[in-house]
Coordinates of C-alpha atoms in Angstrom, one line a residue:
M257 CA 62.8 -8.2 36.9
L258 CA 62.9 -6.9 33.2
V259 CA 66.5 -6.3 32.3
S260 CA 68.3 -5.6 29.2
H261 CA 71.7 -6.3 28.2
S262 CA 72.1 -8.5 30.8
D263 CA 75.7 -9.2 29.4
L264 CA 76.8 -6.3 30.9
W265 CA 74.6 -5.3 34.0
S266 CA 73.9 -7.2 37.1
M267 CA 70.8 -5.9 38.5
T268 CA 68.7 -7.5 41.4
R269 CA 65.0 -6.6 42.2
T270 CA 64.8 -6.0 46.2
T271 CA 61.8 -5.2 48.8
T272 CA 62.9 -1.8 48.8
G273 CA 65.0 -0.5 46.2
L274 CA 67.4 -0.9 43.0
C275 CA 70.8 -2.2 42.7
M276 CA 73.4 -1.2 40.0
R277 CA 76.3 -3.4 40.2
S278 CA 79.9 -1.9 38.5
D279 CA 81.6 -3.7 35.4
P280 CA 85.0 -4.9 36.7
R281 CA 86.1 -4.2 33.4
R282 CA 85.8 -0.3 34.0
P283 CA 87.1 0.8 36.9
G284 CA 84.9 3.8 38.4
G285 CA 82.0 3.0 36.0
I286 CA 78.7 1.4 35.8
S287 CA 78.5 -0.6 33.0
G288 CA 76.3 -0.8 29.9
G289 CA 73.0 1.5 29.9
P290 CA 70.5 2.4 29.8
H291 CA 68.6 -0.7 31.5
W292 CA 65.2 -1.5 33.2
V293 CA 64.3 -3.0 36.4
K294 CA 61.2 -3.4 38.4
V295 CA 61.9 -2.0 41.8
G296 CA 60.2 -1.7 45.1
P297 CA 57.0 -1.7 46.9
R298 CA 55.6 1.0 44.7
A299 CA 56.1 -1.2 41.5
F300 CA 57.4 1.5 39.6
Y301 CA 60.3 0.8 37.3
G302 CA 63.8 2.7 37.5
V303 CA 66.7 3.2 34.7
V304 CA 69.8 4.8 35.4
S305 CA 71.7 6.1 32.3
E306 CA 75.6 5.8 32.5
N307 CA 76.5 8.8 30.8
K308 CA 75.0 10.6 34.2
K309 CA 76.7 8.1 36.5
S310 CA 80.0 7.0 35.6
P311 CA 82.1 10.0 36.3
I312 CA 80.7 10.4 39.4
F313 CA 79.9 7.0 41.2
T314 CA 82.9 5.1 42.1
G315 CA 81.5 2.5 44.5
D316 CA 81.2 -1.2 43.6
E317 CA 77.3 -1.2 43.4
L318 CA 75.1 2.1 43.5
H319 CA 71.4 0.8 45.5
Y320 CA 68.4 3.1 45.7
V321 CA 65.9 2.6 48.7
S322 CA 62.8 4.7 48.6
V323 CA 61.8 6.8 51.5
P324 CA 58.5 5.8 53.0
N325 CA 55.5 8.7 52.4
S326 CA 58.2 10.4 50.8
D327 CA 59.0 11.2 46.8
W328 CA 62.7 11.4 47.8
T329 CA 64.9 8.0 46.8
L330 CA 68.3 7.6 48.4
A331 CA 71.4 6.5 47.3
L332 CA 73.7 4.0 48.6
W333 CA 77.4 3.8 47.6
R334 CA 78.2 -0.1 48.5
Y335 CA 82.1 -1.3 48.8
L336 CA 82.2 -4.8 48.9
P337 CA 84.9 -6.4 51.1
S338 CA 88.1 -6.6 49.0
P339 CA 90.1 -9.6 48.1
Q340 CA 92.6 -7.7 49.9
S341 CA 90.7 -8.3 52.9
Q342 CA 90.8 -12.5 52.7
G343 CA 93.0 -13.9 55.5
R344 CA 90.8 -11.0 58.0
P345 CA 88.7 -12.3 60.7
R346 CA 85.0 -12.1 59.1
R347 CA 82.9 -9.2 59.6
N348 CA 79.7 -10.1 61.4
H349 CA 78.0 -6.7 60.6
P350 CA 77.8 -3.9 57.5
L351 CA 79.2 -0.4 58.1
L352 CA 76.8 2.2 57.3
L353 CA 78.9 6.0 56.6
L354 CA 77.2 9.3 57.3
S355 CA 78.4 12.5 55.5
G356 CA 78.3 16.0 56.9
V357 CA 75.7 18.5 56.1
A358 CA 75.5 19.7 52.6
T359 CA 77.6 16.8 51.5
N360 CA 77.5 13.8 49.4
A361 CA 79.5 10.7 49.1
I362 CA 82.9 11.8 47.4
G363 CA 84.7 13.1 50.9
Y364 CA 84.7 9.1 52.0
D365 CA 85.9 8.5 48.2
L366 CA 88.2 11.2 47.4
S367 CA 90.5 9.0 45.0
P368 CA 91.7 5.7 45.1
Q369 CA 95.1 7.0 46.8
S370 CA 92.4 8.7 49.3
S371 CA 89.8 6.5 50.2
F372 CA 87.9 6.1 53.6
A373 CA 85.7 3.5 52.4
R374 CA 88.1 1.8 50.2
Y375 CA 90.2 1.7 53.3
M376 CA 87.5 -0.2 55.3
S377 CA 86.3 -2.5 52.7
S378 CA 89.9 -3.6 52.3
Q379 CA 89.9 -4.5 56.2
G380 CA 86.9 -6.8 55.4
F381 CA 83.9 -4.5 56.1
D382 CA 80.8 -4.4 53.7
T383 CA 80.6 -0.6 53.6
W384 CA 78.0 1.3 52.5
I385 CA 77.2 5.4 52.2
L386 CA 74.1 7.2 52.4
E387 CA 73.5 10.3 50.4
V388 CA 70.5 11.6 51.9
R389 CA 67.9 13.3 50.5
G390 CA 69.1 16.0 48.2
A391 CA 72.5 15.3 48.2
G392 CA 74.5 13.6 45.5
L393 CA 72.6 10.9 43.3
S394 CA 69.7 10.4 45.4
T395 CA 66.6 11.1 43.6
Y396 CA 63.2 12.8 43.4
R397 CA 60.1 11.6 42.0
M398 CA 62.0 8.5 40.5
D399 CA 58.7 7.6 38.5
F400 CA 57.5 5.5 35.0
G401 CA 61.0 4.1 34.5
K402 CA 63.8 7.2 35.0
V403 CA 66.0 7.5 38.1
K404 CA 66.3 11.6 37.7
Q405 CA 68.5 13.7 39.7
P406 CA 66.6 16.0 41.8
L407 CA 66.6 19.4 39.7
D408 CA 65.6 17.1 36.2
A409 CA 62.9 15.2 38.3
M410 CA 61.4 18.7 39.3
R411 CA 62.1 20.7 36.2
D412 CA 59.9 17.4 34.2
S413 CA 57.4 17.7 37.0
S414 CA 56.4 21.3 35.9
V415 CA 56.1 20.1 32.2
E416 CA 54.0 17.5 33.5
H417 CA 51.3 19.6 35.1
G418 CA 51.2 22.3 32.5
M419 CA 50.0 25.7 33.5
D420 CA 49.7 24.6 37.3
G421 CA 53.3 23.4 37.3
F422 CA 54.1 26.8 35.1
L423 CA 52.5 28.8 38.0
E424 CA 54.0 27.2 40.9
V425 CA 57.5 27.6 39.0
R426 CA 57.1 31.3 38.3
Q427 CA 56.1 32.0 42.0
N428 CA 59.0 30.3 43.4
S429 CA 61.2 32.5 40.9
A430 CA 59.9 35.3 43.1
I431 CA 62.5 33.9 46.0
V432 CA 65.4 34.8 44.0
S433 CA 66.0 38.4 45.2
Q434 CA 65.6 36.7 49.0
I435 CA 68.0 34.4 48.1
S436 CA 70.3 37.1 46.9
D437 CA 70.2 39.1 50.1
V438 CA 71.2 35.9 52.3
S439 CA 73.9 35.0 50.2
Q440 CA 75.2 38.6 50.2
R441 CA 75.3 38.2 54.0
L442 CA 77.2 34.4 53.8
V443 CA 79.6 36.7 51.3
N444 CA 80.0 39.7 54.0
I445 CA 80.3 37.2 56.6
I446 CA 83.4 35.4 54.7
E447 CA 85.4 39.0 53.9
K448 CA 85.1 39.9 57.8
G449 CA 87.4 36.7 58.3
Q450 CA 90.0 38.6 56.3
L451 CA 91.4 42.0 56.3
P452 CA 91.2 44.5 53.7
V453 CA 92.3 43.8 50.3
P454 CA 92.7 45.4 46.8
E455 CA 89.3 45.3 45.1
Q456 CA 90.7 44.4 41.9
F457 CA 92.1 41.1 43.9
L458 CA 89.4 40.2 46.0
D459 CA 85.6 40.3 43.6
L460 CA 83.7 37.5 45.7
Q461 CA 80.7 38.8 45.4
G462 CA 81.4 39.0 41.7
R463 CA 82.2 35.6 41.6
F464 CA 79.6 34.5 43.4
F465 CA 76.8 36.2 42.2
T466 CA 78.0 34.8 38.8
R467 CA 77.5 31.3 40.2
L468 CA 74.4 32.2 41.6
E469 CA 73.0 33.5 38.2
E470 CA 74.0 29.9 37.1
F471 CA 72.1 28.7 40.3
Q472 CA 69.0 30.7 39.4
K473 CA 68.7 29.0 36.3
Q474 CA 67.9 26.1 38.4
L475 CA 66.1 27.9 41.3
D476 CA 62.9 27.7 39.8
L477 CA 63.1 24.1 39.9
I478 CA 63.8 23.5 43.6
V479 CA 60.1 23.1 44.9
K480 CA 60.5 20.0 47.3
Y481 CA 63.9 21.6 49.0
D482 CA 61.6 21.3 52.4
W483 CA 63.2 19.5 54.8
D484 CA 65.4 19.6 58.1
F485 CA 67.2 17.4 60.4
D486 CA 64.5 15.7 62.0
H487 CA 63.6 14.4 58.3
Y488 CA 67.2 12.8 58.1
L489 CA 66.9 11.2 61.4
E490 CA 63.2 10.0 61.5
E491 CA 63.2 9.2 57.4
D492 CA 66.0 8.7 55.6
V493 CA 68.5 7.0 57.8
P494 CA 66.0 4.3 59.6
A495 CA 65.2 3.5 55.4
A496 CA 69.0 3.3 54.6
M497 CA 69.3 1.0 57.8
E498 CA 66.5 -1.3 56.9
Y499 CA 67.3 -1.7 53.7
I500 CA 71.1 -2.7 54.9
R501 CA 69.9 -5.0 57.3
T502 CA 67.6 -6.6 54.7
H503 CA 70.5 -7.4 52.0
C504 CA 73.2 -8.3 54.1
K505 CA 71.0 -10.2 56.8
P506 CA 73.5 -9.9 59.9
K507 CA 72.4 -12.4 62.6
D508 CA 71.4 -9.7 65.3
G509 CA 70.2 -7.1 62.8
K510 CA 72.2 -4.7 63.7
L511 CA 75.1 -2.3 62.1
L512 CA 78.2 -0.6 62.9
A513 CA 77.8 3.0 61.9
I514 CA 80.7 6.2 61.5
G515 CA 79.6 9.7 60.9
H516 CA 81.6 13.1 60.0
S517 CA 80.7 16.0 61.5
M518 CA 76.5 16.1 61.0
G519 CA 76.6 12.4 60.3
G520 CA 77.9 11.9 63.7
I521 CA 75.4 14.4 65.0
L522 CA 72.8 12.0 63.7
L523 CA 73.9 8.8 64.9
Y524 CA 73.9 10.6 68.6
A525 CA 70.5 11.8 68.3
M526 CA 69.6 8.2 67.2
L527 CA 71.0 6.9 70.4
S528 CA 69.0 9.5 72.1
R529 CA 65.8 9.0 70.4
C530 CA 65.8 5.4 71.1
C531 CA 67.0 5.6 74.7
S532 CA 63.3 7.9 75.3
E533 CA 61.3 5.8 73.4
G534 CA 62.7 2.6 74.5
R535 CA 63.6 1.3 71.2
N536 CA 66.3 -1.0 69.9
F537 CA 69.3 1.1 68.8
G538 CA 70.0 -1.1 65.9
F539 CA 73.9 -0.3 66.2
T540 CA 76.4 -2.8 67.7
S541 CA 78.6 0.6 68.0
I542 CA 79.3 3.9 66.4
A543 CA 81.9 6.4 65.9
T544 CA 81.7 9.8 65.7
L545 CA 84.1 12.4 63.7
G546 CA 84.2 15.8 64.4
S547 CA 80.6 15.5 66.0
S548 CA 78.7 17.0 68.7
L549 CA 75.3 18.3 70.0
D550 CA 76.1 20.9 72.0
Y551 CA 78.6 23.5 70.7
T552 CA 78.0 26.3 73.2
T553 CA 81.5 25.5 74.9
S554 CA 83.6 26.0 72.2
K555 CA 84.7 28.4 70.0
S556 CA 83.3 26.8 66.5
S557 CA 83.8 29.0 63.5
L558 CA 80.4 28.4 62.9
K559 CA 79.0 30.8 65.4
L560 CA 79.9 33.2 62.5
L561 CA 76.8 31.7 60.7
L562 CA 74.4 32.5 63.5
P563 CA 73.4 35.8 62.5
L564 CA 72.1 34.4 59.2
A565 CA 69.6 32.5 61.3
D566 CA 66.7 35.0 61.9
P567 CA 67.0 36.6 58.5
A568 CA 66.7 33.4 56.7
E569 CA 63.7 32.5 58.8
A570 CA 62.2 36.3 58.7
L571 CA 62.6 36.1 54.5
N572 CA 61.2 32.4 54.4
V573 CA 64.4 31.8 52.5
P574 CA 63.7 28.0 51.0
V575 CA 67.6 27.0 50.1
I576 CA 71.1 28.2 51.1
P577 CA 73.2 27.7 48.1
I578 CA 76.2 26.5 50.2
G579 CA 78.3 24.5 47.2
A580 CA 77.8 27.6 44.9
L581 CA 79.4 30.3 47.5
L582 CA 82.5 27.5 48.3
S583 CA 83.0 27.3 44.6
A584 CA 83.2 30.7 44.1
A585 CA 85.4 31.3 47.2
H586 CA 87.7 28.8 47.0
P587 CA 90.1 30.0 44.1
L588 CA 90.7 32.7 46.4
A589 CA 91.6 30.4 49.3
S590 CA 93.3 27.9 47.5
R591 CA 95.7 30.1 45.0
P592 CA 98.2 33.2 45.4
P593 CA 97.6 35.9 46.7
Y594 CA 95.5 33.3 48.9
F595 CA 93.2 36.4 50.6
L596 CA 90.9 33.8 51.6
S597 CA 93.2 30.9 52.9
W598 CA 91.5 31.0 56.1
L599 CA 88.7 29.4 54.1
S600 CA 90.7 26.5 53.4
S601 CA 91.8 26.0 57.1
Q602 CA 88.0 25.5 58.4
V603 CA 88.0 22.3 56.0
S604 CA 91.5 21.0 56.5
A605 CA 94.6 21.9 58.5
Q606 CA 98.2 23.1 56.8
G607 CA 99.9 20.6 54.5
M608 CA 97.2 17.7 55.6
L609 CA 95.6 17.2 52.0
H610 CA 96.7 17.5 48.6
P611 CA 96.0 20.8 46.8
E612 CA 94.3 18.3 44.0
L613 CA 92.5 16.6 46.5
L614 CA 91.3 19.5 48.4
D615 CA 90.1 21.3 45.4
K616 CA 88.0 18.1 44.3
L617 CA 86.5 18.3 47.7
V618 CA 85.4 22.0 47.7
L619 CA 84.2 21.7 44.3
N620 CA 82.2 18.4 44.2
N621 CA 81.4 17.5 47.6
F622 CA 79.0 20.3 48.8
C623 CA 75.4 21.1 47.4
T624 CA 72.4 23.2 48.4
V625 CA 70.3 22.5 51.5
P626 CA 67.3 24.2 52.6
A627 CA 67.1 27.0 55.2
K628 CA 65.2 25.2 57.5
L629 CA 67.8 22.4 57.9
L630 CA 70.7 25.0 59.0
L631 CA 67.9 26.5 61.3
Q632 CA 67.6 23.3 63.4
L633 CA 71.4 22.7 63.6
T634 CA 71.9 26.1 64.9
T635 CA 69.9 24.9 68.1
A636 CA 73.3 23.4 68.6
F637 CA 75.0 26.8 69.7
Q638 CA 71.8 27.4 72.0
E639 CA 71.7 26.4 75.9
G640 CA 70.7 22.8 76.3
G641 CA 72.5 21.9 72.5
L642 CA 70.6 20.5 69.6
R643 CA 66.9 20.3 69.7
D644 CA 64.2 18.5 67.4
R645 CA 62.0 20.7 65.0
S646 CA 59.5 21.5 68.1
G647 CA 62.2 22.9 70.3
T648 CA 61.2 20.8 73.2
F649 CA 63.2 17.5 72.8
F650 CA 67.3 18.1 73.7
Y651 CA 69.3 15.3 71.8
K652 CA 71.7 15.2 74.8
D653 CA 69.5 14.6 77.4
Y654 CA 69.0 11.0 77.0
L655 CA 72.5 9.6 75.9
R656 CA 73.5 9.0 79.4
K657 CA 71.0 6.0 79.5
S658 CA 72.9 4.8 76.2
N659 CA 74.8 0.8 76.1
V660 CA 76.1 1.5 73.0
P661 CA 79.9 1.5 72.6
V662 CA 80.9 5.2 71.1
L663 CA 84.4 6.2 70.0
A664 CA 84.4 10.1 69.5
L665 CA 87.3 11.5 67.5
A666 CA 88.3 15.1 67.3
G667 CA 91.2 17.1 65.4
D668 CA 93.6 19.7 67.2
Q669 CA 92.8 22.2 64.7
D670 CA 89.0 21.4 63.9
L671 CA 88.0 24.7 63.6
I672 CA 84.0 23.9 62.7
C673 CA 84.0 21.2 66.3
P674 CA 87.0 21.7 68.2
P675 CA 88.1 19.0 70.5
E676 CA 86.4 20.9 73.7
A677 CA 82.7 20.5 71.4
V678 CA 83.4 16.9 70.9
Y679 CA 84.0 16.2 74.4
E680 CA 81.2 17.9 75.5
T681 CA 78.9 15.3 74.3
A682 CA 81.1 12.3 74.9
K683 CA 81.3 13.4 78.7
L684 CA 77.3 12.4 78.5
I685 CA 78.1 8.7 78.0
S686 CA 78.8 6.2 80.7
E687 CA 82.5 6.0 81.0
D688 CA 82.0 2.0 80.5
F689 CA 80.9 2.9 76.7
V690 CA 82.7 5.6 75.6
A691 CA 86.1 6.4 74.2
Y692 CA 87.7 10.2 73.4
K693 CA 90.6 10.6 71.6
V694 CA 92.1 13.9 69.8
F695 CA 94.3 13.4 66.9
G696 CA 97.6 16.0 66.3
E697 CA 100.5 16.7 68.0
P698 CA 102.1 20.2 69.3
R699 CA 104.5 20.0 66.6
G700 CA 102.3 18.5 63.8
P701 CA 100.9 16.5 62.0
H702 CA 97.6 18.6 62.9
Y703 CA 94.4 17.6 62.0
G704 CA 91.2 19.7 60.8
H705 CA 87.6 18.9 60.1
Y706 CA 87.9 16.9 57.2
D707 CA 91.4 15.2 58.0
L708 CA 90.2 12.8 60.2
V709 CA 88.4 11.0 56.8
G710 CA 90.8 12.0 54.0
G711 CA 94.0 13.6 55.9
R712 CA 97.7 12.4 54.8
M713 CA 98.2 10.5 57.9
V714 CA 94.6 9.0 58.5
A715 CA 96.1 5.5 57.2
D716 CA 98.6 5.3 59.8
Q717 CA 97.0 7.1 62.8
V718 CA 93.3 7.3 62.7
Y719 CA 91.8 4.2 60.2
P720 CA 94.2 1.8 62.7
C721 CA 92.3 3.6 66.0
L722 CA 88.8 2.9 64.0
I723 CA 89.6 -0.4 62.9
E724 CA 90.5 -1.5 66.0
F725 CA 87.5 -0.1 67.6
L726 CA 85.0 -1.6 65.3
S727 CA 86.8 -5.0 65.1
R728 CA 86.2 -5.4 69.2
N729 CA 82.6 -4.4 68.6
D730 CA 82.4 -6.5 65.9
V731 CA 80.4 -9.4 67.9
I732 CA 77.4 -11.3 67.8

């Protein structure tokens, strides 16, 4: 191992990645920097600059794990069992947290006062948040001693490859008008959810295309945003699980897992795949928050986006700038005169999330995603539910064979994944292995899509339910 300034940093060489430990003298930040460490079976070097990571990273340790046969390196935020957990039963399994589509780790650690991950670590769980490819601090082409953010790496790649890289960049710039077209459709969908308002107050198109101009500066660099749901399922999550198993060494080789939104969909899909192939599940139990493999029986607000599927496919648009769109629309949703207030309700029920935390969530938690990822997810709104990329494997078909305990939680005012959608998947699992619960009362409090993770009542209502379930199943 090659490490400089070892008095400030603690890095460990592993078989699959690199770890950086936060300096306890600097809350929320990574100490020192930059520093070098030899990592992984591919024998490359990684360097992480503090000024890039400390404003973002708030965990105890930041780990990187390379994905086999891929140029992507995934980020794992680790939260060690805190001193507050002393005296509690010793936990036998590490806990993996999976986030929703187009989101990063921030949603699980929004602030010291609203942190799902910190709560779990305070209960004695060795907690890990995975950022899949293209999300958060996950990186692309981590070569020659540089840990790079995806767009930084792509920019350097075009320089390294000279004229060929330049021509590739110019070729990719031709898709700007196509993305603009699809983005205009998104703007139209958002505006359809709102009654007409004076043009001087509602200039969403202008706001968004200002953002798009900023995004366009990076667009030429997006040459590898070419993956779908199955890449997460077959490559990213297994790589992270193997890394955590190797690092934590649970006696039975299994993990606990919680998935929010798409994170829960990934967990369901993994159970189904393992059942169909007769493989070990790798989980001792899982909990899903606002997740389903089949939305056909519900009135999910995501059905508004279905008209985007065919145009995006026909135009061969590689990416959808979800983060840019939400950032543009958010001021109109969260501040007077609240012309797009219905957008906020897609995230959180009224009064369940402090306005500052809602701002942070919307402005910092979302990113750009490949169109083909969204296209595959739209199959969850078709007969039979979510399918694999070939369209021949239905992920809900094998859940009845699973014997992994599942806790399926729903929010009473979740507009994205309503309770009936959550139940549509939960009912497929044997009654001996599933528990289904809806949070929210007729007179309040109510729970929106994100509120199961970070709403103001979760510490009193949701978290104890999860802890009881995880503890009951945390056996060897």
